[in-house]
mmCIF file with all atom_site columns, C-alpha atoms in Angstrom:
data_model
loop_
_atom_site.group_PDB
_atom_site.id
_atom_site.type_symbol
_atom_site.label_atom_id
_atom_site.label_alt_id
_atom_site.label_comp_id
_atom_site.label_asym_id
_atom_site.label_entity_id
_atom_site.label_seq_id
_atom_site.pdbx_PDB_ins_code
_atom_site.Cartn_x
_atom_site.Cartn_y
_atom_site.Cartn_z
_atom_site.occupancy
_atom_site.B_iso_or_equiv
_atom_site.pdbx_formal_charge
_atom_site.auth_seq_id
_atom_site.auth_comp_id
_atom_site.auth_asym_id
_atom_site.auth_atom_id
_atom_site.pdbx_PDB_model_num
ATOM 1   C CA . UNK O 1 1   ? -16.076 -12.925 -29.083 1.00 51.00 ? 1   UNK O CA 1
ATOM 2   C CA . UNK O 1 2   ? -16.010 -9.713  -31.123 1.00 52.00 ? 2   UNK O CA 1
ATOM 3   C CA . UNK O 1 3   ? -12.549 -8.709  -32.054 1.00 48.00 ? 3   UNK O CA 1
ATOM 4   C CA . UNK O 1 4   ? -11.681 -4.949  -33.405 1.00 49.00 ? 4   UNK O CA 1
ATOM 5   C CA . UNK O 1 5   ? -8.450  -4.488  -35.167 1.00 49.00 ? 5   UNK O CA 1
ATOM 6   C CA . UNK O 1 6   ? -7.166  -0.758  -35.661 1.00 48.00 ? 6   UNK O CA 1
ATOM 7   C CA . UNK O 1 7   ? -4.115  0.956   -36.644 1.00 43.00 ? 7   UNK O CA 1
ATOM 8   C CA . UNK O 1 8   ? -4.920  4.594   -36.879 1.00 41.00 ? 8   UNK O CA 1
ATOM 9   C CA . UNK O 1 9   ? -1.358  5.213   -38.046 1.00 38.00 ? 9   UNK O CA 1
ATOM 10  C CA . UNK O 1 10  ? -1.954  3.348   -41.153 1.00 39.00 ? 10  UNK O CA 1
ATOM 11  C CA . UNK O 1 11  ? -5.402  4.999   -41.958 1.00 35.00 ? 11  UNK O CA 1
ATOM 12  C CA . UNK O 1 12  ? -4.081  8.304   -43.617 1.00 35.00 ? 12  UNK O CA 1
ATOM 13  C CA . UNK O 1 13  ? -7.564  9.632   -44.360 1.00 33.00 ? 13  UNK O CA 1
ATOM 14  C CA . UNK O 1 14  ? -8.514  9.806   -41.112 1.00 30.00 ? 14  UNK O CA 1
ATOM 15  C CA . UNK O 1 15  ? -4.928  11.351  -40.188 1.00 30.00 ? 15  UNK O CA 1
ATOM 16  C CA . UNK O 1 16  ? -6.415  14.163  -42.467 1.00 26.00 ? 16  UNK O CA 1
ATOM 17  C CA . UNK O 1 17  ? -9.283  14.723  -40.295 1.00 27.00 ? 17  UNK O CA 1
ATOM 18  C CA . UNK O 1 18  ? -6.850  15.054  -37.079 1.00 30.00 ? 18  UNK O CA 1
ATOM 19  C CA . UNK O 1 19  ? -8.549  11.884  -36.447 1.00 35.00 ? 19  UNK O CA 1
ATOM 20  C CA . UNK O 1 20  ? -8.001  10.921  -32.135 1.00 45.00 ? 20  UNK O CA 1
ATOM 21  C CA . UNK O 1 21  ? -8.758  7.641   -32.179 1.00 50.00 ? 21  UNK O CA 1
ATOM 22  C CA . UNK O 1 22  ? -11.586 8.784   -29.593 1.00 52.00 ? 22  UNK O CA 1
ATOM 23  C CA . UNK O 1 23  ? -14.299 7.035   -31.470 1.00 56.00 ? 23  UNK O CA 1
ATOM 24  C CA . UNK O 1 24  ? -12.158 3.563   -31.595 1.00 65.00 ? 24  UNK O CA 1
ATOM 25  C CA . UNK O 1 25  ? -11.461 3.375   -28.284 1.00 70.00 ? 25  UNK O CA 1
ATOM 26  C CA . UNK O 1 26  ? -15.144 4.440   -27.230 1.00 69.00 ? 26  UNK O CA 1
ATOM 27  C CA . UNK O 1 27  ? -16.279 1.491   -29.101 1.00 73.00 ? 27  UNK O CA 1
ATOM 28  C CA . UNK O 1 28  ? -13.678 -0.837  -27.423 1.00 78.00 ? 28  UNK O CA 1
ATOM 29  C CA . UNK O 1 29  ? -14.409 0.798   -24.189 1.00 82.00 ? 29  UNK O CA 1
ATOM 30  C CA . UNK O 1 30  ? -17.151 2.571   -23.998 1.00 81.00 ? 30  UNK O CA 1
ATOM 31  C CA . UNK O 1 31  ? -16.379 3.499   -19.774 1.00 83.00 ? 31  UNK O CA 1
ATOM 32  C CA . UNK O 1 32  ? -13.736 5.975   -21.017 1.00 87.00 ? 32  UNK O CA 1
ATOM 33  C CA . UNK O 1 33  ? -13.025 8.713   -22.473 1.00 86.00 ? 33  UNK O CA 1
ATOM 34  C CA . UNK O 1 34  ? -10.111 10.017  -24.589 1.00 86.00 ? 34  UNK O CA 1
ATOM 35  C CA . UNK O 1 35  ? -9.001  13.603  -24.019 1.00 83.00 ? 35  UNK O CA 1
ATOM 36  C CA . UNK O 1 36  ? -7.947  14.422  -27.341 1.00 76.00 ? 36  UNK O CA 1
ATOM 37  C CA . UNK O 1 37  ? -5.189  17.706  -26.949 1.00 74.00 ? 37  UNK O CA 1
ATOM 38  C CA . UNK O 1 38  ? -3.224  14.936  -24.848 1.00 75.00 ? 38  UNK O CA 1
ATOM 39  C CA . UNK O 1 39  ? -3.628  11.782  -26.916 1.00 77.00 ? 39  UNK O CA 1
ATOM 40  C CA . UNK O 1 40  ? -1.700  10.657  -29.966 1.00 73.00 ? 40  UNK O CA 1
ATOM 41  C CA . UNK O 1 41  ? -4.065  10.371  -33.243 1.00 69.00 ? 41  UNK O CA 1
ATOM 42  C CA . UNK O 1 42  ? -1.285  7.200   -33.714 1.00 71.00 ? 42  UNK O CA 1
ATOM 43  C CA . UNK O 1 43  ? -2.918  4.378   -31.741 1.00 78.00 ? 43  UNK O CA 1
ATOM 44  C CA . UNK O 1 44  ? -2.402  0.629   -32.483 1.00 84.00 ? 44  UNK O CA 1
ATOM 45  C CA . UNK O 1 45  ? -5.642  -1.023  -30.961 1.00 83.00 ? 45  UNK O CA 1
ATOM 46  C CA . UNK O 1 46  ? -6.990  -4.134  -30.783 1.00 86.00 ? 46  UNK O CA 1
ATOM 47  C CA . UNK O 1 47  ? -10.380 -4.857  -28.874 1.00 86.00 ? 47  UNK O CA 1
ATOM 48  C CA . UNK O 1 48  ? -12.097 -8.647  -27.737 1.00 87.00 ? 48  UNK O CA 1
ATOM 49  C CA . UNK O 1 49  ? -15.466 -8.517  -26.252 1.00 87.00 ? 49  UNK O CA 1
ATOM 50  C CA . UNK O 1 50  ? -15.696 -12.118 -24.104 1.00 86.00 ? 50  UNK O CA 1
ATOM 51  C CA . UNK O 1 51  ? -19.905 -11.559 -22.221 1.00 86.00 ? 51  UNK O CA 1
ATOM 52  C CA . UNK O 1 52  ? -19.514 -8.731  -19.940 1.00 88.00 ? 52  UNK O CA 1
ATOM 53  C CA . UNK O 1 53  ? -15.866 -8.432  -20.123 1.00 91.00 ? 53  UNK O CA 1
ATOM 54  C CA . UNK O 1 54  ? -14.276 -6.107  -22.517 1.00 90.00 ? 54  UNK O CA 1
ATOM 55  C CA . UNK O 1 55  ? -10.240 -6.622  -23.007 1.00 92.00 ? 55  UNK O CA 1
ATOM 56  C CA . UNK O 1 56  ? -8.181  -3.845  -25.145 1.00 91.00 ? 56  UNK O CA 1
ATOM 57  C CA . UNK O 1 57  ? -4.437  -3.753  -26.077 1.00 92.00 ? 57  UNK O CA 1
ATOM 58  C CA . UNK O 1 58  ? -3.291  -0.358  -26.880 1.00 91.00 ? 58  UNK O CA 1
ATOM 59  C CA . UNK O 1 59  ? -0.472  1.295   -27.694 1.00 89.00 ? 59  UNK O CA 1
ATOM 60  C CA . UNK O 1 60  ? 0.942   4.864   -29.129 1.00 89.00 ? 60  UNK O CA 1
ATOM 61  C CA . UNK O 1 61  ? 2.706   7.730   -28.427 1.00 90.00 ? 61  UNK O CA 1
ATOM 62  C CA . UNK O 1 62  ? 0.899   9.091   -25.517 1.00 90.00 ? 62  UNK O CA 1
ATOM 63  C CA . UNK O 1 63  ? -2.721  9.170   -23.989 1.00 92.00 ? 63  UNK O CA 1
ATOM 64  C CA . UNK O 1 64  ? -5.018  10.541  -21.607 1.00 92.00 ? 64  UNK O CA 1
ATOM 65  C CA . UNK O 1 65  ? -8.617  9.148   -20.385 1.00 92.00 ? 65  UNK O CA 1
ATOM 66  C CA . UNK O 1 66  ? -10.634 9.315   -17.870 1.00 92.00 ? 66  UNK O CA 1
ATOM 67  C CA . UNK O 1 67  ? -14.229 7.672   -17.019 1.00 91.00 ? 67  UNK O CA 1
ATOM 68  C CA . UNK O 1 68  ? -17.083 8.583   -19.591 1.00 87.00 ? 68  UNK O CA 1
ATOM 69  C CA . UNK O 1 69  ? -19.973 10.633  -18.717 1.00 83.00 ? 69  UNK O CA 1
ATOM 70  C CA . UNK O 1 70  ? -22.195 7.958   -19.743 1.00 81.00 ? 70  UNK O CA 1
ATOM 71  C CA . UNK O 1 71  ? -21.405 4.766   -18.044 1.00 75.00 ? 71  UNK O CA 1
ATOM 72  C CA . UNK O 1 72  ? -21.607 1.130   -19.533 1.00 74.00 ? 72  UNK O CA 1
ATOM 73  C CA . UNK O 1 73  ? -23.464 -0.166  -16.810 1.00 73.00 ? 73  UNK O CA 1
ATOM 74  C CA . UNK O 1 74  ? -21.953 -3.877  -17.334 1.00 73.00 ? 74  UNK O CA 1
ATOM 75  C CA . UNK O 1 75  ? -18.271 -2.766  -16.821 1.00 76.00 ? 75  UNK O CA 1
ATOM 76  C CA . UNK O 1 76  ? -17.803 -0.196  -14.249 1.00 84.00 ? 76  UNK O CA 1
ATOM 77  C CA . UNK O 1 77  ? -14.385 -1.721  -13.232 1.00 89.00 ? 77  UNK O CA 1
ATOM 78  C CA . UNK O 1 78  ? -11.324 -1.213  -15.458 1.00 92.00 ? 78  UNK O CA 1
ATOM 79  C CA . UNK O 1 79  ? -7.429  -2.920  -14.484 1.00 94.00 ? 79  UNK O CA 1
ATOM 80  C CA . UNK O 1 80  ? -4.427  -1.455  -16.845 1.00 95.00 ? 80  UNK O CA 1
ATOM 81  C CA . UNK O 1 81  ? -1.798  -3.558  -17.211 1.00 97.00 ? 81  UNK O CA 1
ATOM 82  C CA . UNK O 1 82  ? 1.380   -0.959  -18.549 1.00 97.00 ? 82  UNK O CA 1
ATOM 83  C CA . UNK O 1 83  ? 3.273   -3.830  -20.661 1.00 96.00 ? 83  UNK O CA 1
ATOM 84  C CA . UNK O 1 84  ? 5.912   -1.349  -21.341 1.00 96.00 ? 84  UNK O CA 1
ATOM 85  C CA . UNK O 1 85  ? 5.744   2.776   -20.529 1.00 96.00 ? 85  UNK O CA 1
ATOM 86  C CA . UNK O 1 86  ? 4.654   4.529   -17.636 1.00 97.00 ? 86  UNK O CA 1
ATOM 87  C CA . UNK O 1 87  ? 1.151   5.418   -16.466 1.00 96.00 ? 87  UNK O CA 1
ATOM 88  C CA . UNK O 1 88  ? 0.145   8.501   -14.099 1.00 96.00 ? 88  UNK O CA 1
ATOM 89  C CA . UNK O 1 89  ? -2.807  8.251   -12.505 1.00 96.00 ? 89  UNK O CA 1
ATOM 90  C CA . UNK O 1 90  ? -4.458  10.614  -10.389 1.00 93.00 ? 90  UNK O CA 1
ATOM 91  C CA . UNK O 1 91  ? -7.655  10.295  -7.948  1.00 89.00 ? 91  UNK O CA 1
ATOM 92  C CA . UNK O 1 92  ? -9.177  11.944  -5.031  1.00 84.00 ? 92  UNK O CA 1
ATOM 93  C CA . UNK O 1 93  ? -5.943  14.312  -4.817  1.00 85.00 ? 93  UNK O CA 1
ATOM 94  C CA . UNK O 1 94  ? -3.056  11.580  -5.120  1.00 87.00 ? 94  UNK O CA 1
ATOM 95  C CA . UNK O 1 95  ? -0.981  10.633  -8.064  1.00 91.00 ? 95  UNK O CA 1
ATOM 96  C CA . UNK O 1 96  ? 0.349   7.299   -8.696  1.00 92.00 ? 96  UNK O CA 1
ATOM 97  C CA . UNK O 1 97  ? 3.148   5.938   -10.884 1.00 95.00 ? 97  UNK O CA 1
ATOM 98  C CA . UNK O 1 98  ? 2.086   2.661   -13.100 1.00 96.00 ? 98  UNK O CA 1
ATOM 99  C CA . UNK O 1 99  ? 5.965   1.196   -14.443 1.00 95.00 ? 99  UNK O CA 1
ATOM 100 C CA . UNK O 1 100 ? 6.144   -1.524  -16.668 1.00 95.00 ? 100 UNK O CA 1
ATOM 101 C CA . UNK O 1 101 ? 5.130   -4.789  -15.235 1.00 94.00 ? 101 UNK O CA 1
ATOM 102 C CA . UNK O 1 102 ? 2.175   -3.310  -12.903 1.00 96.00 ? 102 UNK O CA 1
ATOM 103 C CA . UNK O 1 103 ? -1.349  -2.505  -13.171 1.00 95.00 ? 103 UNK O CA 1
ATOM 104 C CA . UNK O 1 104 ? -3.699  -0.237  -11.492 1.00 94.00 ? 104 UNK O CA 1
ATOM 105 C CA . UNK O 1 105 ? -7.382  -0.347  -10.675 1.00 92.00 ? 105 UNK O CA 1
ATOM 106 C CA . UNK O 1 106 ? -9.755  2.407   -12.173 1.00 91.00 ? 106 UNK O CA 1
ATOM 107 C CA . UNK O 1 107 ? -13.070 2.200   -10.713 1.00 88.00 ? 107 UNK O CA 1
ATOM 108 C CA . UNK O 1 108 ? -14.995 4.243   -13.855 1.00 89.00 ? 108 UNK O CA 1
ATOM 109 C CA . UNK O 1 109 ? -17.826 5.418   -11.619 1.00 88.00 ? 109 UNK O CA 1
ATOM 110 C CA . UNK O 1 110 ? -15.442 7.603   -9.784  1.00 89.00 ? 110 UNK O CA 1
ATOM 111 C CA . UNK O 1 111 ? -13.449 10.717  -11.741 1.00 92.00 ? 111 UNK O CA 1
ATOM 112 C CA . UNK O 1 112 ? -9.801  10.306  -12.385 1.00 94.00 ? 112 UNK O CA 1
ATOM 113 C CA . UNK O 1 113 ? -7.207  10.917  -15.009 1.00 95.00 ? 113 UNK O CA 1
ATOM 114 C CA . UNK O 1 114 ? -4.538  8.144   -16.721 1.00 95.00 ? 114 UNK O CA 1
ATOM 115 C CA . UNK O 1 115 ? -1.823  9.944   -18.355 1.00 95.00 ? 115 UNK O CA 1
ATOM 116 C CA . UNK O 1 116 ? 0.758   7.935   -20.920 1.00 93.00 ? 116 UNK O CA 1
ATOM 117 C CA . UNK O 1 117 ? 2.722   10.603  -21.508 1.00 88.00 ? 117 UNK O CA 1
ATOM 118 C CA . UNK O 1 118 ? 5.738   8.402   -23.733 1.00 91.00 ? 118 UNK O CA 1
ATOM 119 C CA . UNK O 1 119 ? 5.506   5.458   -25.790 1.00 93.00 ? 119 UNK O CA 1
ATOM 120 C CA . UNK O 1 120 ? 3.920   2.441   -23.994 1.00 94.00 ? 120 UNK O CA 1
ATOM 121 C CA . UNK O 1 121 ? 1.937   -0.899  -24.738 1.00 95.00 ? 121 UNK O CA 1
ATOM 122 C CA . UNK O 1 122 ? -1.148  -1.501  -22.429 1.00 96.00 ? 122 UNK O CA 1
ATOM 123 C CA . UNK O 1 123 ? -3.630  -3.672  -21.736 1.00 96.00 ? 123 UNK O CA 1
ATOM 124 C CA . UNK O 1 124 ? -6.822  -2.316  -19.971 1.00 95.00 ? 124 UNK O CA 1
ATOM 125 C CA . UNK O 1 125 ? -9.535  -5.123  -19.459 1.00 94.00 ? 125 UNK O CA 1
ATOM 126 C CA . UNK O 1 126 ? -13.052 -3.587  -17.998 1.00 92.00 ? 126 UNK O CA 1
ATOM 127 C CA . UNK O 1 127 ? -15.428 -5.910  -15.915 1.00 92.00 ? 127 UNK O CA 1
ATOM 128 C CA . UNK O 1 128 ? -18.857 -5.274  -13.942 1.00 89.00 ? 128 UNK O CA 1
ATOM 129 C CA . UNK O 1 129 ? -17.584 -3.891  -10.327 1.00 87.00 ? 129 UNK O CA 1
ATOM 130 C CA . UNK O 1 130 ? -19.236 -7.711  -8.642  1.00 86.00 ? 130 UNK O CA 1
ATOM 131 C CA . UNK O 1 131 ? -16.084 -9.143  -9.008  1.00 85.00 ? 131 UNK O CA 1
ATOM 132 C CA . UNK O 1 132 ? -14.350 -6.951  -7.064  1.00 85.00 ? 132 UNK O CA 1
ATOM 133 C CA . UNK O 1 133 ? -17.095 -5.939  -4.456  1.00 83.00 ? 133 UNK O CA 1
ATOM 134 C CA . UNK O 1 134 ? -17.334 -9.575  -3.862  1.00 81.00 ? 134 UNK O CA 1
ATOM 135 C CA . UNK O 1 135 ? -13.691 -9.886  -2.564  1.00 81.00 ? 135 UNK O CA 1
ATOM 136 C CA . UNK O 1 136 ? -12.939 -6.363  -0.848  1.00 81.00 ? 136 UNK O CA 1
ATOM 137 C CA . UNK O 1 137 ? -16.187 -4.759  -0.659  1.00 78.00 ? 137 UNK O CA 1
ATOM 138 C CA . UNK O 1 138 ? -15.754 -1.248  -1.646  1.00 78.00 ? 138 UNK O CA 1
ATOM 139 C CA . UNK O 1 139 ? -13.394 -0.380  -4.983  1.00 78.00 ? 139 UNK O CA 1
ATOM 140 C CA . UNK O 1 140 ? -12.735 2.703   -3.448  1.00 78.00 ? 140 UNK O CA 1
ATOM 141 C CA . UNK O 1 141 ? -9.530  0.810   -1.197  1.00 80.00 ? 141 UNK O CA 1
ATOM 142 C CA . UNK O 1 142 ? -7.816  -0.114  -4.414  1.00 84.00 ? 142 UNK O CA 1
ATOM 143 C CA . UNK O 1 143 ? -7.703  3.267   -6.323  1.00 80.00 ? 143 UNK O CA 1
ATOM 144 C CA . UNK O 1 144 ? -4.374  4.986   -6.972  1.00 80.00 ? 144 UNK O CA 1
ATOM 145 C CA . UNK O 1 145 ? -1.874  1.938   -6.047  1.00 84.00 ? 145 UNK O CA 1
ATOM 146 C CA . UNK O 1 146 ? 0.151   -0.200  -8.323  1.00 90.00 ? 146 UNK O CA 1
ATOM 147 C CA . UNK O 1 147 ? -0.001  -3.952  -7.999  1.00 92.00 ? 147 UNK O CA 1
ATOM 148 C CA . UNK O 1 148 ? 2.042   -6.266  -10.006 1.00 89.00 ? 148 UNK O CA 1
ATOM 149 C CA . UNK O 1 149 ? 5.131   -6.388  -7.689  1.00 79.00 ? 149 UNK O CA 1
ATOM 150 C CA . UNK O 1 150 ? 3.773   -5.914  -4.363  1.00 65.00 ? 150 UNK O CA 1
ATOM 151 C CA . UNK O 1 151 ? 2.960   -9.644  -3.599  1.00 69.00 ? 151 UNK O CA 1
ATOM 152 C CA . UNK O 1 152 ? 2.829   -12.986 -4.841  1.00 84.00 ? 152 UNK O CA 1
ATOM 153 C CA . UNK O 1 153 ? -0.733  -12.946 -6.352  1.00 88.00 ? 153 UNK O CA 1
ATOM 154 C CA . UNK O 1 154 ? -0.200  -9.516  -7.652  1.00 90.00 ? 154 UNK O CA 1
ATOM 155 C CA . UNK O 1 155 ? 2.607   -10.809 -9.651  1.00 92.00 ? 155 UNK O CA 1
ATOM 156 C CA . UNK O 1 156 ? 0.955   -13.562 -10.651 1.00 93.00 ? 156 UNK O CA 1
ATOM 157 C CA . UNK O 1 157 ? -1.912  -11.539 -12.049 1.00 94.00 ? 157 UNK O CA 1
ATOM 158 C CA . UNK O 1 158 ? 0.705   -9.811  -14.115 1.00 95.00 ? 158 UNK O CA 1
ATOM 159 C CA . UNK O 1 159 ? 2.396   -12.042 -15.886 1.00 94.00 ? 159 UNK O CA 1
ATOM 160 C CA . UNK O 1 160 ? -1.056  -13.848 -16.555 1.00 95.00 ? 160 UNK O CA 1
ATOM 161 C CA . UNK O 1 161 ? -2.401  -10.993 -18.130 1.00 95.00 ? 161 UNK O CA 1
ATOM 162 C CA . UNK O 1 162 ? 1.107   -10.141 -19.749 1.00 94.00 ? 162 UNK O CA 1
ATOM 163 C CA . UNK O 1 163 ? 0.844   -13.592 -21.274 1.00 93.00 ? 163 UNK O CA 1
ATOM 164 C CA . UNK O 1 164 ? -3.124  -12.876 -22.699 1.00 93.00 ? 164 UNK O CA 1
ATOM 165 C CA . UNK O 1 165 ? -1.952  -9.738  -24.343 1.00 92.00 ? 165 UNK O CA 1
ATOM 166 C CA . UNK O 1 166 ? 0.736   -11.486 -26.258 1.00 90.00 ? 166 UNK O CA 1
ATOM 167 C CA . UNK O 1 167 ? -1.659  -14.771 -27.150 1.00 88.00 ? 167 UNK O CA 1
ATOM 168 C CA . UNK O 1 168 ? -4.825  -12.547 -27.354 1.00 83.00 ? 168 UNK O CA 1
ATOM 169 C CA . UNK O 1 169 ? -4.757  -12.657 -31.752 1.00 82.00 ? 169 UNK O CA 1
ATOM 170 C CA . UNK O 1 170 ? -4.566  -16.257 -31.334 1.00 86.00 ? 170 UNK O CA 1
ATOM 171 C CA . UNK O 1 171 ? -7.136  -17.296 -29.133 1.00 84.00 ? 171 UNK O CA 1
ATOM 172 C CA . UNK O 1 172 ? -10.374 -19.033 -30.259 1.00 87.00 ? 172 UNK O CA 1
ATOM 173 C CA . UNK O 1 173 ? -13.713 -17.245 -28.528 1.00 86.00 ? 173 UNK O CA 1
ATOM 174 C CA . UNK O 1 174 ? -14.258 -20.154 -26.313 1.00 89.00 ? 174 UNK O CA 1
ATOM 175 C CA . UNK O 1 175 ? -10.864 -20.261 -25.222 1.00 90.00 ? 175 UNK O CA 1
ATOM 176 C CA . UNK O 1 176 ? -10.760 -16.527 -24.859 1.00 90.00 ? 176 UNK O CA 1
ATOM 177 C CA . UNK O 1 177 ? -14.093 -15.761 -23.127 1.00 91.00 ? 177 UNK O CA 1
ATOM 178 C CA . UNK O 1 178 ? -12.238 -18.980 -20.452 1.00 93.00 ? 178 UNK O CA 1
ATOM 179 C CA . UNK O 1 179 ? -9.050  -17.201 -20.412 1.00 94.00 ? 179 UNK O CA 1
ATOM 180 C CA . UNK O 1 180 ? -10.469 -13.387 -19.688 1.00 93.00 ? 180 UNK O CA 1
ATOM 181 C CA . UNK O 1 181 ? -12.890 -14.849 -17.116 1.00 94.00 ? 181 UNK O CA 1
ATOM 182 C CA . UNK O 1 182 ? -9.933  -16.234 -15.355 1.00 95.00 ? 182 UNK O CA 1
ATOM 183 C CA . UNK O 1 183 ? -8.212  -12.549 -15.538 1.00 95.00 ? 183 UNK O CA 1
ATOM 184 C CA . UNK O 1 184 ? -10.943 -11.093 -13.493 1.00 94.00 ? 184 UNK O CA 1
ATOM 185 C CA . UNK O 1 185 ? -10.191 -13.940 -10.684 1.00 93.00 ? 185 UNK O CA 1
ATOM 186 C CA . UNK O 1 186 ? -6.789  -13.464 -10.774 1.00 93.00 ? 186 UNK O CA 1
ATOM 187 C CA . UNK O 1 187 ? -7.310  -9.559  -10.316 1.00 93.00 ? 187 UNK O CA 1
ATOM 188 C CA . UNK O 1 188 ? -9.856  -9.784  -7.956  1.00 91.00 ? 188 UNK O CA 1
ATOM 189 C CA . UNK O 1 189 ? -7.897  -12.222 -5.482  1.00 89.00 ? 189 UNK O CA 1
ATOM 190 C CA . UNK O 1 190 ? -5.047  -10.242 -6.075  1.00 88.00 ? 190 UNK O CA 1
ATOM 191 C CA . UNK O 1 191 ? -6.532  -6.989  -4.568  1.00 87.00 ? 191 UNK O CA 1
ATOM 192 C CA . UNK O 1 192 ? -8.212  -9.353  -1.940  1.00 86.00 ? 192 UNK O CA 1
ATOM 193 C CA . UNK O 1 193 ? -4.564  -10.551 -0.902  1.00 83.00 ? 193 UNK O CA 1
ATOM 194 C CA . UNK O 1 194 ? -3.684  -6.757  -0.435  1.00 72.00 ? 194 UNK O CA 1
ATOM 195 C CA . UNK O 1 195 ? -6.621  -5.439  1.637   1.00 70.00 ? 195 UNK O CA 1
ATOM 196 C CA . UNK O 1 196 ? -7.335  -7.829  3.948   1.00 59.00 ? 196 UNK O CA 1
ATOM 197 C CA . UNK O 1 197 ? -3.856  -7.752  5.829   1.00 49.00 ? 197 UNK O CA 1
ATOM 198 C CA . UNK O 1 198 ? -4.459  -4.375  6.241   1.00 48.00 ? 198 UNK O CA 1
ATOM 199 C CA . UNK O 1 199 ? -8.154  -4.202  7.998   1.00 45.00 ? 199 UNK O CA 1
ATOM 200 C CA . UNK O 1 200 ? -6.849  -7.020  10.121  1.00 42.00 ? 200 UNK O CA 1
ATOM 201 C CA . UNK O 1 201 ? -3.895  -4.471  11.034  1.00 42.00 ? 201 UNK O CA 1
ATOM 202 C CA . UNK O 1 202 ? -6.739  -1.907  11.700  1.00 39.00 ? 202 UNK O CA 1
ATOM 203 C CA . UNK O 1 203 ? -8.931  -4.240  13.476  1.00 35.00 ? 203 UNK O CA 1
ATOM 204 C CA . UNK O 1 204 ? -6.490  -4.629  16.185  1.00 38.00 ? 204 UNK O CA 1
ATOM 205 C CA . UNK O 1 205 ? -4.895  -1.657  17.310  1.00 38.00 ? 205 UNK O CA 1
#
C-alpha cells in the first residue's frame, strides 16, 4: 500500500507559488482533475493505493473536479463519500445534492462537475468500472443520485466507508488492501439493491 500524506496549508512555499493542490491530487487520483479558480490551494490530503483501488481523504475550503482528459485505465469508477459538507454534482443536464452521510457515483469516462463549495471532509475511493458493470450493467443508471440513506445497503455502505476514513492512518497494507476491497462490494451491491427494483418495475408495466 502506498500512502501520501499532504497538508498544503502547512507548506508555505508552495502557498507562494498560488500552489492548487492540482498536482497532489493528480497523483492520488490521477481520473480527475482539479479546476483551480474554484478550488482552495488549502487541502488536507491523504492518499492509499491498495492494487487497482485508489482511496483519498480530502478536505478544505472548497473544490471543483471533474474527470481527466487522460484516463487511468484501471480506475474509471470513482464513489465520494461527503463525511461532512455538501457536494453538487452535475451530469448530462441534472444537478444533484451530496449532504453529509451520502455518496455519489462518478463514472470518470463520462464529463461532469463536483462542486464543494464550503468546508467539507470527503472520501473519494476510485475502482476499475468491473465491479460495478458486474452488478448493474451500465454505470450510466447510477450517475447524479445520492445513496447513503436511501436503503439499507446504501447505509450500510456509508457508515463502512465512514468508518475506513477514520481508521485509514492506522491500517496495516494487508489489512487495508482487505478492507478497501470490501468497500467496492459494499458499493457495488449497494447500487445493485437500487436498480434492480426499478427494471423489475419497468419490466412489468
Amino acid at each position: 500500500m502506498d500512502t501520501t500524506d499532504c497538508l498544503t496549508s502547512t507548506r508555505p512555499e508552495l502557498q507562494r507559488m498560488s500552489y492548487d493542490a492540482r498536482t497532489t491530487l493528480d497523483d492520488a487520483l490521477p481520473g480527475l482533475a482539479v479546476h483551480p479558480q474554484a478550488s482552495s490551494p488549502h487541502l488536507d490530503l491523504q492518499a492509499h493505493v491498495a492494487g487497482d483501488i485508489r482511496v483519498c481523504r480530502i478536505n478544505g475550503d472548497r473544490l471543483r473536479f471533474g474527470p481527466a482528459a487522460t484516463l487511468d485505465p484501471a480506475a474509471t469508477m470513482m464513489a465520494s463519500l461527503v463525511i461532512s459538507g455538501v457536494c453538487l454534482v452535475r451530469q448530462d443536464g441534472r444537478d444533484v445534492r451530496i449532504g453529509s452521510g451520502q455518496y455519489v457515483f462518478h463514472d470518470l469516462t463520462r464529463a461532469f462537475q463536483a462542486d464543494f463549495a464550503e468546508p467539507f471532509d470527503a472520501l473519494m475511493i476510485c475502482f476499475p468500472e468491473a465491479a460495478i458493470v458486474r452488478a448493474i450493467g451500465c454505470p450510466e443508471v447510477i450517475a447524479t443520485q445520492p445513496f447513503g440513506t436511501s436503503s439499507g445497503l446504501s447505509a450500510l455502505a456509508a457508515s463502512y466507508l465512514h468508518r475506513l476514513a477514520a481508521y485509514q492512518r492506522e491500517l496495516d497494507e494487508a489489512t487495508f488492501t482487505r478492507l478497501a476491497a470490501t468497500a467496492v462490494s459494499l458499493l457495488a451491491i449497494s447500487a445493485a439493491e437500487i436498480i434492480k427494483p426499478r427494471r423489475q418495475n419497468s419490466w412489468t408495466r
